[in-house]
PQR file with spaces between the fields and no chain letter, atoms N, CA, C, O and H, PARSE charges and radii, in Angstrom:
ATOM       1  N    MET     1       0.843   -1.175    0.000 -0.4000 1.5000
ATOM       2  CA   MET     1       0.000    0.000    0.000 -0.0000 2.0000
ATOM       3  C    MET     1       0.888    1.237    0.000  0.5500 1.7000
ATOM       4  O    MET     1       1.845    1.334    0.768 -0.5500 1.4000
ATOM       5  N    LEU     2       0.562    2.155   -0.852 -0.4000 1.5000
ATOM       6  CA   LEU     2       1.248    3.438   -0.899 -0.0000 2.0000
ATOM       7  C    LEU     2       0.487    4.410   -0.004  0.5500 1.7000
ATOM       8  O    LEU     2      -0.728    4.552   -0.142 -0.5500 1.4000
ATOM       9  H    LEU     2      -0.215    2.076   -1.476  0.4000 1.0000
ATOM      10  N    VAL     3       1.172    5.067    0.895 -0.4000 1.5000
ATOM      11  CA   VAL     3       0.553    6.047    1.787 -0.0000 2.0000
ATOM      12  C    VAL     3       1.197    7.397    1.501  0.5500 1.7000
ATOM      13  O    VAL     3       2.419    7.536    1.549 -0.5500 1.4000
ATOM      14  H    VAL     3       2.159    4.952    1.008  0.4000 1.0000
ATOM      15  N    LEU     4       0.360    8.392    1.202 -0.4000 1.5000
ATOM      16  CA   LEU     4       0.844    9.729    0.876 -0.0000 2.0000
ATOM      17  C    LEU     4       0.189   10.761    1.778  0.5500 1.7000
ATOM      18  O    LEU     4      -0.927   10.565    2.258 -0.5500 1.4000
ATOM      19  H    LEU     4      -0.633    8.279    1.162  0.4000 1.0000
ATOM      20  N    SER     5       0.881   11.838    1.996 -0.4000 1.5000
ATOM      21  CA   SER     5       0.289   12.987    2.662 -0.0000 2.0000
ATOM      22  C    SER     5       0.067   14.057    1.604  0.5500 1.7000
ATOM      23  O    SER     5       0.973   14.378    0.836 -0.5500 1.4000
ATOM      24  H    SER     5       1.787   11.997    1.605  0.4000 1.0000
ATOM      25  N    ARG     6      -1.125   14.600    1.568 -0.4000 1.5000
ATOM      26  CA   ARG     6      -1.484   15.644    0.619 -0.0000 2.0000
ATOM      27  C    ARG     6      -2.261   16.710    1.374  0.5500 1.7000
ATOM      28  O    ARG     6      -2.859   16.433    2.413 -0.5500 1.4000
ATOM      29  H    ARG     6      -1.862   14.339    2.192  0.4000 1.0000
ATOM      30  N    ILE     7      -2.251   17.921    0.854 -0.4000 1.5000
ATOM      31  CA   ILE     7      -3.068   18.990    1.420 -0.0000 2.0000
ATOM      32  C    ILE     7      -4.098   19.403    0.374  0.5500 1.7000
ATOM      33  O    ILE     7      -4.039   18.962   -0.773 -0.5500 1.4000
ATOM      34  H    ILE     7      -1.765   18.146    0.009  0.4000 1.0000
ATOM      35  N    THR     8      -5.034   20.243    0.773 -0.4000 1.5000
ATOM      36  CA   THR     8      -6.098   20.690   -0.117 -0.0000 2.0000
ATOM      37  C    THR     8      -5.527   21.199   -1.432  0.5500 1.7000
ATOM      38  O    THR     8      -4.544   21.939   -1.457 -0.5500 1.4000
ATOM      39  H    THR     8      -5.083   20.602    1.706  0.4000 1.0000
ATOM      40  N    ASN     9      -6.158   20.790   -2.517 -0.4000 1.5000
ATOM      41  CA   ASN     9      -5.820   21.126   -3.904 -0.0000 2.0000
ATOM      42  C    ASN     9      -4.606   20.389   -4.452  0.5500 1.7000
ATOM      43  O    ASN     9      -4.241   20.604   -5.608 -0.5500 1.4000
ATOM      44  H    ASN     9      -6.957   20.188   -2.497  0.4000 1.0000
ATOM      45  N    GLU    10      -3.973   19.537   -3.673 -0.4000 1.5000
ATOM      46  CA   GLU    10      -2.903   18.708   -4.229 -0.0000 2.0000
ATOM      47  C    GLU    10      -3.517   17.475   -4.874  0.5500 1.7000
ATOM      48  O    GLU    10      -4.614   17.048   -4.515 -0.5500 1.4000
ATOM      49  H    GLU    10      -4.269   19.362   -2.734  0.4000 1.0000
ATOM      50  N    GLU    11      -2.791   16.911   -5.832 -0.4000 1.5000
ATOM      51  CA   GLU    11      -3.322   15.812   -6.624 -0.0000 2.0000
ATOM      52  C    GLU    11      -2.399   14.606   -6.623  0.5500 1.7000
ATOM      53  O    GLU    11      -1.205   14.700   -6.336 -0.5500 1.4000
ATOM      54  H    GLU    11      -1.900   17.257   -6.124  0.4000 1.0000
ATOM      55  N    VAL    12      -2.992   13.480   -6.953 -0.4000 1.5000
ATOM      56  CA   VAL    12      -2.271   12.227   -7.166 -0.0000 2.0000
ATOM      57  C    VAL    12      -2.795   11.676   -8.492  0.5500 1.7000
ATOM      58  O    VAL    12      -3.991   11.755   -8.770 -0.5500 1.4000
ATOM      59  H    VAL    12      -3.961   13.404   -7.186  0.4000 1.0000
ATOM      60  N    TYR    13      -1.906   11.123   -9.302 -0.4000 1.5000
ATOM      61  CA   TYR    13      -2.300   10.538  -10.576 -0.0000 2.0000
ATOM      62  C    TYR    13      -2.089    9.033  -10.530  0.5500 1.7000
ATOM      63  O    TYR    13      -1.056    8.549  -10.069 -0.5500 1.4000
ATOM      64  H    TYR    13      -0.934   11.059   -9.075  0.4000 1.0000
ATOM      65  N    VAL    14      -3.095    8.298  -11.021 -0.4000 1.5000
ATOM      66  CA   VAL    14      -3.018    6.842  -11.097 -0.0000 2.0000
ATOM      67  C    VAL    14      -3.133    6.478  -12.576  0.5500 1.7000
ATOM      68  O    VAL    14      -4.105    6.830  -13.244 -0.5500 1.4000
ATOM      69  H    VAL    14      -3.934    8.692  -11.396  0.4000 1.0000
ATOM      70  N    TYR    15      -2.128    5.770  -13.068 -0.4000 1.5000
ATOM      71  CA   TYR    15      -2.125    5.383  -14.469 -0.0000 2.0000
ATOM      72  C    TYR    15      -2.568    3.936  -14.603  0.5500 1.7000
ATOM      73  O    TYR    15      -2.029    3.055  -13.933 -0.5500 1.4000
ATOM      74  H    TYR    15      -1.339    5.483  -12.525  0.4000 1.0000
ATOM      75  N    THR    16      -3.560    3.683  -15.478 -0.4000 1.5000
ATOM      76  CA   THR    16      -4.076    2.346  -15.726 -0.0000 2.0000
ATOM      77  C    THR    16      -4.038    2.100  -17.228  0.5500 1.7000
ATOM      78  O    THR    16      -3.876    3.046  -17.999 -0.5500 1.4000
ATOM      79  H    THR    16      -3.997    4.399  -16.022  0.4000 1.0000
ATOM      80  N    PRO    17      -4.181    0.863  -17.656 -0.5600 1.5000
ATOM      81  CA   PRO    17      -4.249    0.599  -19.103  0.2800 2.0000
ATOM      82  C    PRO    17      -5.412    1.334  -19.774  0.5500 1.7000
ATOM      83  O    PRO    17      -5.344    1.644  -20.963 -0.5500 1.4000
ATOM      84  N    ALA    18      -6.474    1.612  -19.020 -0.4000 1.5000
ATOM      85  CA   ALA    18      -7.641    2.301  -19.583 -0.0000 2.0000
ATOM      86  C    ALA    18      -7.495    3.819  -19.582  0.5500 1.7000
ATOM      87  O    ALA    18      -8.316    4.514  -20.179 -0.5500 1.4000
ATOM      88  H    ALA    18      -6.529    1.360  -18.054  0.4000 1.0000
ATOM      89  N    GLY    19      -6.472    4.342  -18.927 -0.4000 1.5000
ATOM      90  CA   GLY    19      -6.269    5.788  -18.888 -0.0000 2.0000
ATOM      91  C    GLY    19      -5.831    6.262  -17.520  0.5500 1.7000
ATOM      92  O    GLY    19      -5.605    5.466  -16.609 -0.5500 1.4000
ATOM      93  H    GLY    19      -5.804    3.777  -18.442  0.4000 1.0000
ATOM      94  N    MET    20      -5.714    7.574  -17.392 -0.4000 1.5000
ATOM      95  CA   MET    20      -5.229    8.176  -16.156 -0.0000 2.0000
ATOM      96  C    MET    20      -6.397    8.591  -15.266  0.5500 1.7000
ATOM      97  O    MET    20      -7.410    9.100  -15.745 -0.5500 1.4000
ATOM      98  H    MET    20      -5.897    8.220  -18.132  0.4000 1.0000
ATOM      99  N    VAL    21      -6.238    8.366  -13.971 -0.4000 1.5000
ATOM     100  CA   VAL    21      -7.211    8.824  -12.979 -0.0000 2.0000
ATOM     101  C    VAL    21      -6.527    9.910  -12.155  0.5500 1.7000
ATOM     102  O    VAL    21      -5.452    9.696  -11.596 -0.5500 1.4000
ATOM     103  H    VAL    21      -5.414    7.952  -13.583  0.4000 1.0000
ATOM     104  N    ARG    22      -7.162   11.073  -12.088 -0.4000 1.5000
ATOM     105  CA   ARG    22      -6.641   12.184  -11.279 -0.0000 2.0000
ATOM     106  C    ARG    22      -7.449   12.226   -9.994  0.5500 1.7000
ATOM     107  O    ARG    22      -8.679   12.274  -10.032 -0.5500 1.4000
ATOM     108  H    ARG    22      -8.036   11.247  -12.542  0.4000 1.0000
ATOM     109  N    VAL    23      -6.766   12.209   -8.858 -0.4000 1.5000
ATOM     110  CA   VAL    23      -7.414   12.270   -7.551 -0.0000 2.0000
ATOM     111  C    VAL    23      -6.953   13.557   -6.879  0.5500 1.7000
ATOM     112  O    VAL    23      -5.754   13.777   -6.707 -0.5500 1.4000
ATOM     113  H    VAL    23      -5.768   12.170   -8.827  0.4000 1.0000
ATOM     114  N    MET    24      -7.909   14.410   -6.497 -0.4000 1.5000
ATOM     115  CA   MET    24      -7.573   15.687   -5.879 -0.0000 2.0000
ATOM     116  C    MET    24      -8.166   15.764   -4.484  0.5500 1.7000
ATOM     117  O    MET    24      -9.311   15.368   -4.267 -0.5500 1.4000
ATOM     118  H    MET    24      -8.883   14.231   -6.636  0.4000 1.0000
ATOM     119  N    VAL    25      -7.392   16.271   -3.543 -0.4000 1.5000
ATOM     120  CA   VAL    25      -7.918   16.550   -2.206 -0.0000 2.0000
ATOM     121  C    VAL    25      -8.705   17.857   -2.327  0.5500 1.7000
ATOM     122  O    VAL    25      -8.126   18.925   -2.525 -0.5500 1.4000
ATOM     123  H    VAL    25      -6.462   16.594   -3.719  0.4000 1.0000
ATOM     124  N    VAL    26     -10.023   17.759   -2.207 -0.4000 1.5000
ATOM     125  CA   VAL    26     -10.897   18.916   -2.379 -0.0000 2.0000
ATOM     126  C    VAL    26     -11.030   19.697   -1.081  0.5500 1.7000
ATOM     127  O    VAL    26     -11.040   20.928   -1.087 -0.5500 1.4000
ATOM     128  H    VAL    26     -10.493   16.891   -2.046  0.4000 1.0000
ATOM     129  N    ASP    27     -11.135   18.968    0.045 -0.4000 1.5000
ATOM     130  CA   ASP    27     -11.351   19.649    1.322 -0.0000 2.0000
ATOM     131  C    ASP    27     -10.975   18.704    2.461  0.5500 1.7000
ATOM     132  O    ASP    27     -11.098   17.485    2.339 -0.5500 1.4000
ATOM     133  H    ASP    27     -11.127   17.968    0.050  0.4000 1.0000
ATOM     134  N    VAL    28     -10.520   19.278    3.554 -0.4000 1.5000
ATOM     135  CA   VAL    28     -10.236   18.515    4.769 -0.0000 2.0000
ATOM     136  C    VAL    28     -10.882   19.265    5.922  0.5500 1.7000
ATOM     137  O    VAL    28     -10.598   20.442    6.148 -0.5500 1.4000
ATOM     138  H    VAL    28     -10.420   20.268    3.653  0.4000 1.0000
ATOM     139  N    GLN    29     -11.759   18.570    6.656 -0.4000 1.5000
ATOM     140  CA   GLN    29     -12.401   19.162    7.829 -0.0000 2.0000
ATOM     141  C    GLN    29     -12.388   18.132    8.939  0.5500 1.7000
ATOM     142  O    GLN    29     -13.105   17.133    8.875 -0.5500 1.4000
ATOM     143  H    GLN    29     -11.989   17.614    6.473  0.4000 1.0000
ATOM     144  N    GLY    30     -11.580   18.368    9.953 -0.4000 1.5000
ATOM     145  CA   GLY    30     -11.473   17.407   11.054 -0.0000 2.0000
ATOM     146  C    GLY    30     -10.925   16.093   10.541  0.5500 1.7000
ATOM     147  O    GLY    30      -9.858   16.057    9.928 -0.5500 1.4000
ATOM     148  H    GLY    30     -10.997   19.179   10.006  0.4000 1.0000
ATOM     149  N    ASN    31     -11.657   15.001   10.792 -0.4000 1.5000
ATOM     150  CA   ASN    31     -11.207   13.689   10.335 -0.0000 2.0000
ATOM     151  C    ASN    31     -11.873   13.271    9.033  0.5500 1.7000
ATOM     152  O    ASN    31     -11.861   12.090    8.686 -0.5500 1.4000
ATOM     153  H    ASN    31     -12.524   15.031   11.290  0.4000 1.0000
ATOM     154  N    LYS    32     -12.453   14.218    8.311 -0.4000 1.5000
ATOM     155  CA   LYS    32     -13.145   13.923    7.059 -0.0000 2.0000
ATOM     156  C    LYS    32     -12.396   14.575    5.890  0.5500 1.7000
ATOM     157  O    LYS    32     -12.087   15.766    5.920 -0.5500 1.4000
ATOM     158  H    LYS    32     -12.463   15.178    8.593  0.4000 1.0000
ATOM     159  N    VAL    33     -12.114   13.771    4.868 -0.4000 1.5000
ATOM     160  CA   VAL    33     -11.410   14.251    3.677 -0.0000 2.0000
ATOM     161  C    VAL    33     -12.339   14.108    2.481  0.5500 1.7000
ATOM     162  O    VAL    33     -12.931   13.047    2.282 -0.5500 1.4000
ATOM     163  H    VAL    33     -12.366   12.803    4.844  0.4000 1.0000
ATOM     164  N    ARG    34     -12.474   15.162    1.684 -0.4000 1.5000
ATOM     165  CA   ARG    34     -13.264   15.083    0.453 -0.0000 2.0000
ATOM     166  C    ARG    34     -12.292   14.955   -0.705  0.5500 1.7000
ATOM     167  O    ARG    34     -11.368   15.755   -0.848 -0.5500 1.4000
ATOM     168  H    ARG    34     -11.993   16.023    1.846  0.4000 1.0000
ATOM     169  N    LEU    35     -12.513   13.930   -1.538 -0.4000 1.5000
ATOM     170  CA   LEU    35     -11.664   13.673   -2.686 -0.0000 2.0000
ATOM     171  C    LEU    35     -12.467   13.859   -3.961  0.5500 1.7000
ATOM     172  O    LEU    35     -13.655   13.541   -4.012 -0.5500 1.4000
ATOM     173  H    LEU    35     -13.264   13.280   -1.422  0.4000 1.0000
ATOM     174  N    GLY    36     -11.811   14.373   -4.986 -0.4000 1.5000
ATOM     175  CA   GLY    36     -12.414   14.479   -6.315 -0.0000 2.0000
ATOM     176  C    GLY    36     -11.675   13.547   -7.255  0.5500 1.7000
ATOM     177  O    GLY    36     -10.448   13.462   -7.213 -0.5500 1.4000
ATOM     178  H    GLY    36     -10.846   14.631   -4.944  0.4000 1.0000
ATOM     179  N    PHE    37     -12.421   12.843   -8.110 -0.4000 1.5000
ATOM     180  CA   PHE    37     -11.835   11.900   -9.056 -0.0000 2.0000
ATOM     181  C    PHE    37     -12.191   12.328  -10.464  0.5500 1.7000
ATOM     182  O    PHE    37     -13.346   12.642  -10.753 -0.5500 1.4000
ATOM     183  H    PHE    37     -13.418   12.912   -8.144  0.4000 1.0000
ATOM     184  N    ASP    38     -11.200   12.340  -11.339 -0.4000 1.5000
ATOM     185  CA   ASP    38     -11.409   12.638  -12.744 -0.0000 2.0000
ATOM     186  C    ASP    38     -10.811   11.486  -13.531  0.5500 1.7000
ATOM     187  O    ASP    38      -9.606   11.240  -13.465 -0.5500 1.4000
ATOM     188  H    ASP    38     -10.262   12.084  -11.105  0.4000 1.0000
ATOM     189  N    ALA    39     -11.660   10.773  -14.283 -0.4000 1.5000
ATOM     190  CA   ALA    39     -11.205    9.579  -14.996 -0.0000 2.0000
ATOM     191  C    ALA    39     -11.985    9.438  -16.302  0.5500 1.7000
ATOM     192  O    ALA    39     -13.088    9.969  -16.434 -0.5500 1.4000
ATOM     193  H    ALA    39     -12.638   10.973  -14.337  0.4000 1.0000
ATOM     194  N    PRO    40     -11.408    8.722  -17.261 -0.5600 1.5000
ATOM     195  CA   PRO    40     -12.154    8.436  -18.488  0.2800 2.0000
ATOM     196  C    PRO    40     -13.418    7.641  -18.168  0.5500 1.7000
ATOM     197  O    PRO    40     -13.478    6.946  -17.154 -0.5500 1.4000
ATOM     198  N    ASP    41     -14.420    7.743  -19.027 -0.4000 1.5000
ATOM     199  CA   ASP    41     -15.683    7.041  -18.805 -0.0000 2.0000
ATOM     200  C    ASP    41     -15.503    5.531  -18.698  0.5500 1.7000
ATOM     201  O    ASP    41     -16.319    4.858  -18.067 -0.5500 1.4000
ATOM     202  H    ASP    41     -14.371    8.307  -19.851  0.4000 1.0000
ATOM     203  N    GLU    42     -14.447    4.989  -19.304 -0.4000 1.5000
ATOM     204  CA   GLU    42     -14.217    3.549  -19.282 -0.0000 2.0000
ATOM     205  C    GLU    42     -13.799    3.047  -17.902  0.5500 1.7000
ATOM     206  O    GLU    42     -13.825    1.842  -17.655 -0.5500 1.4000
ATOM     207  H    GLU    42     -13.785    5.535  -19.816  0.4000 1.0000
ATOM     208  N    ILE    43     -13.418    3.943  -17.007 -0.4000 1.5000
ATOM     209  CA   ILE    43     -12.957    3.562  -15.674 -0.0000 2.0000
ATOM     210  C    ILE    43     -14.062    3.852  -14.674  0.5500 1.7000
ATOM     211  O    ILE    43     -14.496    4.994  -14.527 -0.5500 1.4000
ATOM     212  H    ILE    43     -13.397    4.922  -17.208  0.4000 1.0000
ATOM     213  N    SER    44     -14.518    2.803  -13.981 -0.4000 1.5000
ATOM     214  CA   SER    44     -15.544    2.957  -12.956 -0.0000 2.0000
ATOM     215  C    SER    44     -14.874    3.217  -11.612  0.5500 1.7000
ATOM     216  O    SER    44     -13.894    2.561  -11.258 -0.5500 1.4000
ATOM     217  H    SER    44     -14.166    1.875  -14.100  0.4000 1.0000
ATOM     218  N    ILE    45     -15.404    4.166  -10.880 -0.4000 1.5000
ATOM     219  CA   ILE    45     -14.892    4.486   -9.549 -0.0000 2.0000
ATOM     220  C    ILE    45     -16.071    4.412   -8.584  0.5500 1.7000
ATOM     221  O    ILE    45     -17.085    5.084   -8.769 -0.5500 1.4000
ATOM     222  H    ILE    45     -16.200    4.699  -11.168  0.4000 1.0000
ATOM     223  N    HIS    46     -15.920    3.585   -7.552 -0.4000 1.5000
ATOM     224  CA   HIS    46     -17.007    3.384   -6.596 -0.0000 2.0000
ATOM     225  C    HIS    46     -16.470    3.408   -5.172  0.5500 1.7000
ATOM     226  O    HIS    46     -15.317    3.056   -4.922 -0.5500 1.4000
ATOM     227  H    HIS    46     -15.096    3.039   -7.402  0.4000 1.0000
ATOM     228  N    ARG    47     -17.327    3.829   -4.240 -0.4000 1.5000
ATOM     229  CA   ARG    47     -17.035    3.625   -2.828 -0.0000 2.0000
ATOM     230  C    ARG    47     -17.067    2.126   -2.572  0.5500 1.7000
ATOM     231  O    ARG    47     -17.753    1.393   -3.285 -0.5500 1.4000
ATOM     232  H    ARG    47     -18.264    4.114   -4.443  0.4000 1.0000
ATOM     233  N    ARG    48     -16.334    1.659   -1.564 -0.4000 1.5000
ATOM     234  CA   ARG    48     -16.251    0.234   -1.276 -0.0000 2.0000
ATOM     235  C    ARG    48     -17.626   -0.393   -1.114  0.5500 1.7000
ATOM     236  O    ARG    48     -17.886   -1.454   -1.681 -0.5500 1.4000
ATOM     237  H    ARG    48     -15.777    2.254   -0.986  0.4000 1.0000
ATOM     238  N    GLU    49     -18.518    0.245   -0.348 -0.4000 1.5000
ATOM     239  CA   GLU    49     -19.822   -0.352   -0.091 -0.0000 2.0000
ATOM     240  C    GLU    49     -20.650   -0.489   -1.371  0.5500 1.7000
ATOM     241  O    GLU    49     -21.426   -1.436   -1.497 -0.5500 1.4000
ATOM     242  H    GLU    49     -18.307    1.107    0.112  0.4000 1.0000
ATOM     243  N    VAL    50     -20.501    0.426   -2.310 -0.4000 1.5000
ATOM     244  CA   VAL    50     -21.213    0.324   -3.582 -0.0000 2.0000
ATOM     245  C    VAL    50     -20.629   -0.805   -4.421  0.5500 1.7000
ATOM     246  O    VAL    50     -21.374   -1.587   -5.012 -0.5500 1.4000
ATOM     247  H    VAL    50     -19.870    1.195   -2.208  0.4000 1.0000
ATOM     248  N    ALA    51     -19.296   -0.897   -4.478 -0.4000 1.5000
ATOM     249  CA   ALA    51     -18.648   -1.978   -5.227 -0.0000 2.0000
ATOM     250  C    ALA    51     -19.042   -3.339   -4.662  0.5500 1.7000
ATOM     251  O    ALA    51     -19.283   -4.279   -5.419 -0.5500 1.4000
ATOM     252  H    ALA    51     -18.692   -0.261   -3.998  0.4000 1.0000
ATOM     253  N    GLU    52     -19.108   -3.450   -3.333 -0.4000 1.5000
ATOM     254  CA   GLU    52     -19.504   -4.711   -2.713 -0.0000 2.0000
ATOM     255  C    GLU    52     -20.941   -5.072   -3.065  0.5500 1.7000
ATOM     256  O    GLU    52     -21.251   -6.242   -3.288 -0.5500 1.4000
ATOM     257  H    GLU    52     -18.912   -2.686   -2.717  0.4000 1.0000
ATOM     258  N    GLU    53     -21.818   -4.077   -3.117 -0.4000 1.5000
ATOM     259  CA   GLU    53     -23.211   -4.330   -3.484 -0.0000 2.0000
ATOM     260  C    GLU    53     -23.312   -4.782   -4.941  0.5500 1.7000
ATOM     261  O    GLU    53     -24.073   -5.696   -5.259 -0.5500 1.4000
ATOM     262  H    GLU    53     -21.566   -3.126   -2.937  0.4000 1.0000
ATOM     263  N    ILE    54     -22.557   -4.149   -5.808 -0.4000 1.5000
ATOM     264  CA   ILE    54     -22.553   -4.541   -7.225 -0.0000 2.0000
ATOM     265  C    ILE    54     -22.058   -5.982   -7.359  0.5500 1.7000
ATOM     266  O    ILE    54     -22.650   -6.785   -8.081 -0.5500 1.4000
ATOM     267  H    ILE    54     -21.939   -3.407   -5.550  0.4000 1.0000
ATOM     268  N    GLU    55     -20.968   -6.301   -6.656 -0.4000 1.5000
ATOM     269  CA   GLU    55     -20.427   -7.668   -6.695 -0.0000 2.0000
ATOM     270  C    GLU    55     -21.423   -8.676   -6.130  0.5500 1.7000
ATOM     271  O    GLU    55     -21.561   -9.777   -6.663 -0.5500 1.4000
ATOM     272  H    GLU    55     -20.488   -5.648   -6.070  0.4000 1.0000
ATOM     273  N    ALA    56     -22.117   -8.307   -5.058 -0.4000 1.5000
ATOM     274  CA   ALA    56     -23.087   -9.209   -4.429 -0.0000 2.0000
ATOM     275  C    ALA    56     -24.240   -9.536   -5.379  0.5500 1.7000
ATOM     276  O    ALA    56     -24.856  -10.597   -5.276 -0.5500 1.4000
ATOM     277  H    ALA    56     -22.005   -7.412   -4.625  0.4000 1.0000
ATOM     278  N    ASN    57     -24.520   -8.627   -6.292 -0.4000 1.5000
ATOM     279  CA   ASN    57     -25.582   -8.851   -7.271 -0.0000 2.0000
ATOM     280  C    ASN    57     -25.055   -9.542   -8.523  0.5500 1.7000
ATOM     281  O    ASN    57     -25.752   -9.623   -9.535 -0.5500 1.4000
ATOM     282  H    ASN    57     -24.019   -7.766   -6.376  0.4000 1.0000
ATOM     283  N    GLY    58     -23.813  -10.045   -8.453 -0.4000 1.5000
ATOM     284  CA   GLY    58     -23.256  -10.813   -9.556 -0.0000 2.0000
ATOM     285  C    GLY    58     -22.758   -9.997  -10.725  0.5500 1.7000
ATOM     286  O    GLY    58     -22.616  -10.517  -11.832 -0.5500 1.4000
ATOM     287  H    GLY    58     -23.246   -9.980   -7.631  0.4000 1.0000
ATOM     288  N    LYS    59     -22.489   -8.723  -10.494 -0.4000 1.5000
ATOM     289  CA   LYS    59     -22.004   -7.870  -11.574 -0.0000 2.0000
ATOM     290  C    LYS    59     -20.538   -7.546  -11.349  0.5500 1.7000
ATOM     291  O    LYS    59     -20.033   -7.641  -10.231 -0.5500 1.4000
ATOM     292  H    LYS    59     -22.604   -8.300   -9.595  0.4000 1.0000
ATOM     293  N    ASP    60     -19.871   -7.167  -12.407 -0.4000 1.5000
ATOM     294  CA   ASP    60     -18.469   -6.763  -12.345 -0.0000 2.0000
ATOM     295  C    ASP    60     -18.425   -5.267  -12.052  0.5500 1.7000
ATOM     296  O    ASP    60     -18.849   -4.474  -12.893 -0.5500 1.4000
ATOM     297  H    ASP    60     -20.281   -7.090  -13.315  0.4000 1.0000
ATOM     298  N    PRO    61     -17.918   -4.852  -10.871 -0.5600 1.5000
ATOM     299  CA   PRO    61     -17.913   -3.423  -10.530  0.2800 2.0000
ATOM     300  C    PRO    61     -17.099   -2.580  -11.501  0.5500 1.7000
ATOM     301  O    PRO    61     -17.346   -1.381  -11.624 -0.5500 1.4000
ATOM     302  N    SER    62     -16.138   -3.175  -12.189 -0.4000 1.5000
ATOM     303  CA   SER    62     -15.346   -2.392  -13.138 -0.0000 2.0000
ATOM     304  C    SER    62     -16.133   -2.035  -14.384  0.5500 1.7000
ATOM     305  O    SER    62     -15.708   -1.182  -15.163 -0.5500 1.4000
ATOM     306  H    SER    62     -15.938   -4.149  -12.090  0.4000 1.0000
ATOM     307  N    LYS    63     -17.299   -2.690  -14.585 -0.4000 1.5000
ATOM     308  CA   LYS    63     -18.105   -2.415  -15.764 -0.0000 2.0000
ATOM     309  C    LYS    63     -19.371   -1.639  -15.428  0.5500 1.7000
ATOM     310  O    LYS    63     -20.195   -1.400  -16.310 -0.5500 1.4000
ATOM     311  H    LYS    63     -17.645   -3.383  -13.952  0.4000 1.0000
ATOM     312  N    SER    64     -19.538   -1.250  -14.201 -0.4000 1.5000
ATOM     313  CA   SER    64     -20.736   -0.547  -13.771 -0.0000 2.0000
ATOM     314  C    SER    64     -20.489    0.954  -13.704  0.5500 1.7000
ATOM     315  O    SER    64     -19.396    1.400  -13.353 -0.5500 1.4000
ATOM     316  H    SER    64     -18.868   -1.443  -13.485  0.4000 1.0000
ATOM     317  N    ASN    65     -21.508    1.721  -14.041 -0.4000 1.5000
ATOM     318  CA   ASN    65     -21.395    3.171  -13.910 -0.0000 2.0000
ATOM     319  C    ASN    65     -22.330    3.695  -12.831  0.5500 1.7000
ATOM     320  O    ASN    65     -22.690    4.873  -12.844 -0.5500 1.4000
ATOM     321  H    ASN    65     -22.395    1.359  -14.327  0.4000 1.0000
ATOM     322  N    VAL    66     -22.725    2.843  -11.905 -0.4000 1.5000
ATOM     323  CA   VAL    66     -23.568    3.248  -10.783 -0.0000 2.0000
ATOM     324  C    VAL    66     -22.839    4.321   -9.993  0.5500 1.7000
ATOM     325  O    VAL    66     -21.662    4.153   -9.673 -0.5500 1.4000
ATOM     326  H    VAL    66     -22.433    1.887  -11.896  0.4000 1.0000
ATOM     327  N    GLY    67     -23.496    5.397   -9.679 -0.4000 1.5000
ATOM     328  CA   GLY    67     -22.898    6.441   -8.868 -0.0000 2.0000
ATOM     329  C    GLY    67     -22.016    7.409   -9.623  0.5500 1.7000
ATOM     330  O    GLY    67     -21.391    8.272   -9.008 -0.5500 1.4000
ATOM     331  H    GLY    67     -24.452    5.533   -9.939  0.4000 1.0000
ATOM     332  N    ARG    68     -21.948    7.295  -10.912 -0.4000 1.5000
ATOM     333  CA   ARG    68     -21.146    8.229  -11.705 -0.0000 2.0000
ATOM     334  C    ARG    68     -21.954    9.412  -12.114  0.5500 1.7000
ATOM     335  O    ARG    68     -21.442   10.306  -12.789 -0.5500 1.4000
ATOM     336  H    ARG    68     -22.456    6.593  -11.411  0.4000 1.0000
């Protein structure tokens, strides 16, 4: 696992075969961090609980656009 420290408006880039995902720290308030994700439409991004629900229903979370 890669662990990074970032402050508001700093970004991290994740490169995948399907394209680049840009992750930005939008806001930090107390113990809550708001992140923004910018990715090609071919890349699905889900919260863990949503991905688990998609998987539980027999679907591939990487092919779902639920929550986009």
